[in-house]
Coordinates of C-alpha atoms and ligand atoms in Angstrom, one line a residue:
M1 CA -21.9 24.3 -26.4
T2 CA -21.8 23.2 -22.8
D3 CA -22.8 19.7 -21.7
F4 CA -26.4 18.9 -21.1
L5 CA -27.4 19.5 -17.5
P6 CA -30.1 16.9 -16.5
F7 CA -32.7 17.8 -13.9
S8 CA -31.6 14.8 -11.8
K9 CA -28.8 12.2 -11.8
P10 CA -27.7 9.5 -9.3
T11 CA -24.2 9.5 -8.0
I12 CA -22.8 6.1 -7.0
D13 CA -19.3 6.2 -5.6
E14 CA -16.5 3.7 -6.3
A15 CA -16.7 2.2 -2.8
T16 CA -20.4 1.4 -3.4
I17 CA -19.6 -0.1 -6.8
A18 CA -16.9 -2.3 -5.1
S19 CA -19.4 -3.3 -2.4
V20 CA -21.9 -4.3 -5.1
A21 CA -19.2 -6.3 -6.9
D22 CA -18.3 -8.1 -3.6
T23 CA -22.0 -8.9 -3.1
L24 CA -22.3 -10.4 -6.6
R25 CA -19.2 -12.5 -5.9
S26 CA -20.4 -13.6 -2.5
G27 CA -22.9 -16.1 -3.8
W28 CA -25.7 -14.4 -1.8
I29 CA -27.4 -12.0 -4.1
T30 CA -31.1 -12.0 -2.9
S31 CA -32.2 -10.8 0.6
G32 CA -29.6 -11.5 3.1
P33 CA -27.0 -9.9 5.4
K34 CA -26.8 -6.6 3.4
V35 CA -30.6 -6.1 3.7
A36 CA -30.4 -6.8 7.5
E37 CA -27.6 -4.3 7.8
F38 CA -29.4 -1.7 5.8
E39 CA -32.5 -2.1 7.9
K40 CA -30.5 -1.8 11.1
Q41 CA -28.8 1.4 9.9
L42 CA -32.1 2.9 8.8
S43 CA -33.6 2.0 12.1
G44 CA -30.8 3.8 13.9
Y45 CA -31.4 6.9 11.8
F46 CA -35.1 6.8 12.5
G47 CA -34.5 6.9 16.3
G48 CA -34.7 3.1 16.8
R49 CA -38.1 2.7 15.2
I50 CA -38.6 -0.6 13.3
V51 CA -37.8 -0.5 9.6
R52 CA -38.4 -3.1 6.8
T53 CA -37.2 -2.7 3.2
F54 CA -39.0 -3.6 0.0
N55 CA -38.4 -3.5 -3.7
S56 CA -40.3 -0.2 -4.3
G57 CA -41.8 2.7 -2.4
T58 CA -45.1 1.8 -4.0
C59 CA -45.5 -1.7 -2.6
T60 CA -44.3 -0.2 0.7
M61 CA -47.5 2.0 0.9
E62 CA -49.7 -0.8 -0.3
I63 CA -48.4 -3.1 2.5
A64 CA -48.9 -0.3 5.1
L65 CA -52.6 -0.1 4.0
R66 CA -52.9 -3.9 4.3
I67 CA -51.3 -4.0 7.7
A68 CA -53.8 -1.2 8.8
G69 CA -56.6 -3.5 7.5
I70 CA -57.9 -0.9 5.0
G71 CA -59.9 -2.2 2.0
A72 CA -63.3 -2.2 0.4
G73 CA -65.7 0.5 1.8
D74 CA -62.9 2.5 3.4
E75 CA -62.0 6.0 2.2
V76 CA -58.4 7.2 2.2
I77 CA -57.6 10.9 1.7
T78 CA -54.6 12.1 -0.3
T79 CA -53.3 14.9 -2.5
P80 CA -54.0 15.2 -6.2
I81 CA -50.4 16.4 -6.8
S82 CA -48.1 13.4 -6.4
W83 CA -46.8 10.5 -8.4
V84 CA -49.8 8.4 -9.3
A85 CA -48.5 5.5 -7.1
T86 CA -49.9 7.4 -4.1
A87 CA -53.5 7.0 -5.2
N88 CA -53.0 3.7 -7.1
V89 CA -52.2 1.9 -3.9
I90 CA -55.5 2.9 -2.4
L91 CA -57.3 1.4 -5.4
E92 CA -55.0 -1.6 -5.2
V93 CA -56.3 -2.6 -1.8
G94 CA -59.9 -2.0 -2.9
A95 CA -60.4 1.2 -0.9
T96 CA -61.7 4.5 -2.3
P97 CA -59.4 7.4 -2.9
V98 CA -60.6 10.9 -1.8
F99 CA -58.6 13.9 -2.8
A100 CA -58.3 17.3 -1.0
D101 CA -56.8 20.3 -2.8
I102 CA -53.3 21.6 -2.1
D103 CA -51.9 24.7 -0.5
P104 CA -50.6 27.0 -3.2
V105 CA -47.4 27.9 -1.3
T106 CA -46.2 24.5 -0.1
R107 CA -47.9 22.6 -2.9
N108 CA -48.8 19.9 -0.3
I109 CA -52.2 18.9 0.8
D110 CA -54.1 21.7 2.5
L111 CA -54.9 20.4 6.0
D112 CA -58.1 22.5 6.3
K113 CA -59.4 20.9 3.1
L114 CA -58.2 17.5 4.3
E115 CA -60.2 17.9 7.5
A116 CA -63.2 19.0 5.5
A117 CA -63.0 15.8 3.4
I118 CA -63.3 13.5 6.3
T119 CA -66.4 11.3 6.4
P120 CA -67.5 8.5 8.7
A121 CA -66.0 6.1 6.0
T122 CA -62.5 7.7 6.2
R123 CA -60.0 5.3 7.7
A124 CA -56.6 6.8 6.7
I125 CA -54.7 9.6 5.2
I126 CA -51.7 9.5 2.9
P127 CA -49.9 12.9 3.1
V128 CA -47.2 13.5 0.5
Y129 CA -44.1 15.6 1.1
L130 CA -43.7 17.1 -2.4
A131 CA -40.0 18.0 -3.1
G132 CA -39.3 16.6 0.4
K133 CA -41.1 19.4 2.1
P134 CA -42.9 18.2 5.3
L135 CA -46.4 19.3 6.3
D136 CA -47.2 20.9 9.6
M137 CA -46.7 17.6 11.3
D138 CA -48.2 18.6 14.7
R139 CA -51.4 19.6 13.0
L140 CA -51.4 16.5 10.8
Y141 CA -51.2 14.2 13.7
A142 CA -53.7 16.2 15.7
I143 CA -56.3 15.7 12.9
A144 CA -55.4 12.0 12.8
A145 CA -55.9 11.6 16.5
K146 CA -59.2 13.6 16.6
Y147 CA -60.8 11.4 13.9
R148 CA -58.9 8.2 14.8
L149 CA -57.3 7.8 11.4
R150 CA -54.2 5.9 10.4
V151 CA -51.5 7.9 8.7
I152 CA -49.4 6.4 5.9
E153 CA -46.8 9.1 5.2
D154 CA -45.7 9.1 1.6
A155 CA -42.2 10.3 2.4
A156 CA -40.9 8.9 -0.8
Q157 CA -39.1 12.1 -1.5
A158 CA -38.4 13.1 2.1
I159 CA -35.4 11.2 3.4
G160 CA -33.2 13.7 5.2
S161 CA -36.1 16.2 5.7
T162 CA -36.8 17.3 9.3
W163 CA -39.6 18.6 11.4
Q164 CA -38.4 20.7 14.4
G165 CA -35.0 19.1 14.1
K166 CA -36.3 15.5 14.0
P167 CA -35.9 13.4 10.9
I168 CA -39.1 12.6 9.0
G169 CA -39.6 8.9 9.8
S170 CA -38.3 9.2 13.4
F171 CA -41.9 9.9 14.7
G172 CA -45.5 9.4 13.5
D173 CA -47.4 6.3 12.3
F174 CA -46.4 4.4 9.1
V175 CA -43.7 6.3 7.1
S176 CA -42.9 5.1 3.6
F177 CA -39.7 6.1 1.7
S178 CA -38.6 5.3 -1.9
F179 CA -35.1 4.6 -3.1
Q180 CA -35.9 4.8 -6.8
A181 CA -33.1 6.0 -9.0
N182 CA -33.9 9.8 -8.9
K183 CA -34.5 10.0 -5.1
N184 CA -31.9 11.7 -2.8
I185 CA -30.5 8.3 -1.9
T186 CA -31.2 5.3 -4.1
T187 CA -30.9 1.5 -4.3
S188 CA -31.7 1.7 -8.0
E189 CA -35.3 0.6 -7.1
G190 CA -36.5 0.0 -3.6
G191 CA -38.2 1.5 -0.5
C192 CA -38.6 1.1 3.2
L193 CA -41.4 1.4 5.7
V194 CA -41.1 2.6 9.3
L195 CA -43.5 0.7 11.5
N196 CA -44.8 1.0 15.1
N197 CA -44.3 -2.4 16.7
A198 CA -43.2 -6.1 16.3
E199 CA -46.7 -7.3 15.2
E200 CA -46.8 -4.8 12.3
A201 CA -43.2 -5.8 11.4
A202 CA -44.2 -9.5 11.3
L203 CA -47.1 -8.7 9.0
A204 CA -44.9 -6.6 6.8
E205 CA -42.5 -9.6 6.4
K206 CA -45.4 -11.8 5.5
Y207 CA -46.9 -9.4 2.9
R208 CA -43.3 -9.0 1.5
L209 CA -42.9 -12.7 0.8
Q210 CA -46.0 -14.6 -0.3
G211 CA -47.7 -14.5 3.2
V212 CA -45.5 -17.2 4.5
S213 CA -46.2 -17.4 8.2
R214 CA -44.0 -20.3 9.2
S215 CA -41.2 -22.2 7.6
G216 CA -39.0 -25.0 8.8
W217 CA -37.9 -28.6 8.2
D218 CA -41.4 -29.9 8.9
G219 CA -43.0 -27.6 6.3
I220 CA -44.4 -24.2 5.7
D221 CA -47.7 -22.4 6.1
V222 CA -49.3 -19.4 4.4
D223 CA -52.0 -17.5 6.1
V224 CA -52.4 -14.2 4.2
L225 CA -52.1 -13.3 0.6
G226 CA -48.7 -11.7 0.2
G227 CA -46.6 -10.8 -2.8
K228 CA -43.0 -10.8 -3.9
Y229 CA -41.6 -7.5 -2.6
N230 CA -38.3 -8.2 -1.0
M231 CA -35.2 -6.1 -1.5
T232 CA -32.1 -7.8 -2.8
D233 CA -28.6 -7.7 -1.2
I234 CA -27.4 -6.1 -4.4
A235 CA -29.8 -3.2 -3.9
A236 CA -29.1 -3.0 -0.2
A237 CA -25.3 -2.8 -0.9
I238 CA -26.1 0.3 -3.1
G239 CA -28.3 1.6 -0.3
L240 CA -25.7 1.3 2.4
G241 CA -23.2 3.2 0.3
Q242 CA -25.7 5.9 -0.4
F243 CA -27.0 6.1 3.2
A244 CA -23.4 6.8 4.4
K245 CA -23.6 10.0 2.4
L246 CA -27.1 11.1 3.4
S247 CA -26.0 14.1 5.5
D248 CA -23.5 15.3 2.8
I249 CA -26.2 14.9 0.1
T250 CA -28.8 16.8 2.1
A251 CA -26.3 19.6 3.0
H252 CA -25.2 19.9 -0.6
R253 CA -28.7 20.1 -1.9
R254 CA -29.5 22.9 0.7
K255 CA -26.4 24.8 -0.5
L256 CA -27.6 24.5 -4.2
A257 CA -31.1 25.6 -3.2
Q258 CA -29.7 28.7 -1.4
H259 CA -27.6 29.4 -4.4
Y260 CA -30.7 29.3 -6.6
F261 CA -32.4 31.8 -4.4
K262 CA -29.4 34.0 -4.3
I263 CA -28.8 34.0 -8.1
L264 CA -32.5 34.4 -9.0
G265 CA -32.7 37.3 -6.6
A266 CA -35.4 38.7 -4.4
D267 CA -37.2 40.3 -7.3
F268 CA -37.4 37.1 -9.5
E269 CA -41.1 36.5 -8.8
A270 CA -42.1 40.1 -9.3
K271 CA -40.1 40.3 -12.6
T272 CA -41.2 37.1 -14.1
G273 CA -44.5 36.1 -12.5
A274 CA -43.1 32.7 -11.7
Q275 CA -43.5 31.3 -8.2
L276 CA -40.5 30.0 -6.2
P277 CA -40.7 27.2 -3.6
P278 CA -40.9 28.2 0.1
A279 CA -37.4 29.1 1.2
D280 CA -36.9 27.1 4.4
F281 CA -33.4 26.5 5.6
E282 CA -32.7 24.9 9.0
S283 CA -30.8 26.8 11.6
G284 CA -30.5 25.2 15.0
G285 CA -33.2 22.7 14.3
V286 CA -35.8 25.4 13.4
A287 CA -37.0 26.4 10.0
S288 CA -35.9 30.0 9.2
E289 CA -36.5 32.4 6.4
M290 CA -33.9 32.9 3.8
P291 CA -32.9 36.6 3.8
G292 CA -34.6 38.5 1.0
T293 CA -37.5 36.1 0.7
H294 CA -40.9 36.7 2.2
R295 CA -43.0 33.8 3.1
P296 CA -43.4 32.3 6.6
T297 CA -42.4 28.6 6.7
P298 CA -44.5 26.7 9.3
C299 CA -43.7 23.3 7.8
G300 CA -40.3 22.1 8.7
C301 CA -37.2 21.7 6.6
T302 CA -37.0 20.1 3.2
N303 CA -34.1 18.0 1.9
W304 CA -34.5 19.8 -1.4
H305 CA -35.4 16.7 -3.3
L306 CA -36.7 19.0 -6.1
F307 CA -36.4 22.7 -6.8
Q308 CA -39.7 23.4 -8.3
I309 CA -41.2 26.7 -9.7
V310 CA -44.7 27.4 -10.9
L311 CA -44.5 29.1 -14.3
P312 CA -46.5 32.2 -15.1
E313 CA -49.6 31.6 -17.3
R314 CA -48.0 33.4 -20.3
I315 CA -45.8 30.4 -21.0
T316 CA -46.8 26.8 -21.3
R317 CA -44.8 24.0 -19.7
P318 CA -43.9 22.3 -23.0
E319 CA -42.7 25.6 -24.4
F320 CA -40.6 26.3 -21.3
M321 CA -39.1 22.8 -21.3
E322 CA -38.4 23.1 -25.1
R323 CA -36.7 26.5 -24.7
M324 CA -34.6 25.4 -21.7
K325 CA -33.5 22.3 -23.7
A326 CA -32.2 24.7 -26.3
F327 CA -29.8 26.0 -23.6
N328 CA -28.9 22.4 -22.7
I329 CA -30.8 22.5 -19.4
G330 CA -33.0 19.5 -18.5
V331 CA -36.3 20.3 -16.8
G332 CA -38.5 17.7 -15.0
F333 CA -42.3 17.7 -14.4
H334 CA -43.8 16.6 -11.0
Y335 CA -46.7 16.1 -11.3
A336 CA -49.9 16.0 -13.4
P337 CA -53.0 16.0 -11.2
I338 CA -53.9 12.4 -10.4
H339 CA -57.6 13.0 -10.5
L340 CA -57.5 13.9 -14.2
F341 CA -56.0 10.7 -15.4
K342 CA -58.4 8.5 -17.3
L343 CA -58.5 5.8 -14.6
Y344 CA -59.6 8.4 -12.1
R345 CA -62.0 10.3 -14.4
E346 CA -63.7 6.9 -14.9
R347 CA -64.3 6.9 -11.1
G348 CA -66.1 10.2 -11.2
F349 CA -63.3 12.8 -10.8
H350 CA -63.3 15.7 -13.2
E351 CA -61.8 19.1 -14.0
G352 CA -62.7 21.9 -11.6
M353 CA -62.8 19.8 -8.5
F354 CA -59.4 20.9 -7.2
P355 CA -58.5 24.2 -8.9
I356 CA -55.2 24.9 -7.2
A357 CA -53.9 21.4 -7.9
E358 CA -55.1 21.8 -11.5
H359 CA -53.3 25.1 -11.9
V360 CA -50.1 23.9 -10.2
G361 CA -50.2 20.6 -12.1
K362 CA -50.3 22.5 -15.4
Q363 CA -47.5 25.0 -14.7
I364 CA -45.0 23.3 -12.3
V365 CA -41.5 22.4 -13.4
S366 CA -38.5 20.9 -11.6
L367 CA -35.2 22.6 -12.2
P368 CA -31.8 20.7 -12.2
M369 CA -31.0 19.6 -8.6
F370 CA -28.8 16.7 -7.8
Y371 CA -25.8 15.8 -5.6
A372 CA -23.1 16.0 -8.3
M373 CA -24.3 19.5 -9.4
T374 CA -22.2 22.6 -8.8
E375 CA -23.0 26.2 -8.0
D376 CA -21.8 26.9 -11.6
D377 CA -24.5 24.6 -12.8
V378 CA -27.1 26.5 -10.8
E379 CA -25.9 29.7 -12.4
R380 CA -26.3 28.1 -15.9
S381 CA -29.8 27.0 -15.0
C382 CA -30.7 30.5 -13.7
A383 CA -29.2 32.2 -16.7
A384 CA -31.2 30.1 -19.1
M385 CA -34.3 30.7 -17.1
R386 CA -33.8 34.4 -17.2
E387 CA -33.6 34.3 -21.0
V388 CA -36.7 32.0 -21.3
L389 CA -38.9 33.9 -18.9
G390 CA -37.7 37.3 -20.1
Ligands
LIG1 C1 -41.0 8.0 -6.1 C2 -42.3 8.2 -5.5 C3 -43.2 7.1 -5.3 C4 -43.0 5.7 -5.7 O1 -41.8 5.2 -5.3 P1 -41.3 3.9 -6.2 O2 -40.1 3.5 -5.4 O3 -40.9 4.4 -7.5 O4 -42.3 2.9 -6.2 C5 -44.4 7.4 -4.6 N1 -44.7 8.7 -4.2 C6 -43.9 9.7 -4.5 C7 -44.3 11.1 -4.0 C8 -42.7 9.5 -5.1 O5 -41.9 10.5 -5.4

């Protein structure tokens, strides 16, 4: 039997491991020069915008909400199909989460439904780029401008994704990234926030470390309630090693995704009733259709963080996952609809509110996709799927 093929796996090269060892030996293992260097390199990638790092992509969004002054009485609109962190941060700051259903093709928030959900209490939107796929960014920011809303982009999965040739994060309002272990680049745990100006950066630094506003020989002062969210130099050393490979990682994932489309074939959907992701591949900075596929792709280029299919109704997700496992293929599941979790049901959400999200949330699976994967692995994954879906 062949080795187990997981759905995701980090790759940390030897140079990165050596750099972590150096950091450990240096005597400076918390936030220090490596964090400063990582923030500087990220800022360069995001077109010179200001970047601050944190110990997760969750606190990153919470801090963005706090900087924007969002709290009790404010509504924040987001998608029901994301990691629960996206909505939890809204509750965390005391604001009210409002969901809008998703687009069945991109599986991201439907911008028409988002606009329809805006009320006088709406202060912000948190769009999520599922699998790394951006929204129609021009339209998103046109809506934000029209209703004067802050945008906290949950780009946790989207480092390396682009919109009309520009990296996600290099434009827009707040943009939050995660470097959790399964993301395209990792610091084991961590995140970063792209900010608009020095005042926001100063606030981010305060929220990141106990709200300390001034420190020196004559004492310190604290003027806001901050937390303990700083990234360590150990994590930043991993991040620097990973970041050096970002373009290789993105290119390799695109190649694997193209291979999935090629091996599954143009008639895969018709034959199986499963739904593939939109096939957008960048050529000359513009999203283009993959030959043999059929959907227009208005939404920019994904970094292929995940390769997700929606299963036909005739097979349940647990059954699919179990049968793929018998072929030694790992399958992931991203995500269950947030509004159906108990915590959210208790706040008045219920089944039937967002039917597309509920269907996709029940049937979506993530196939193996990671940097160390080969085209042979893609073929194994496709062969198993052909058996399982008949
Ligand atoms: C990973 C992820 C998060 C949370 O990031 P952490 O670094 O794990 O806190 C939030 N939203 C989405 C869409 C994610 O994929």
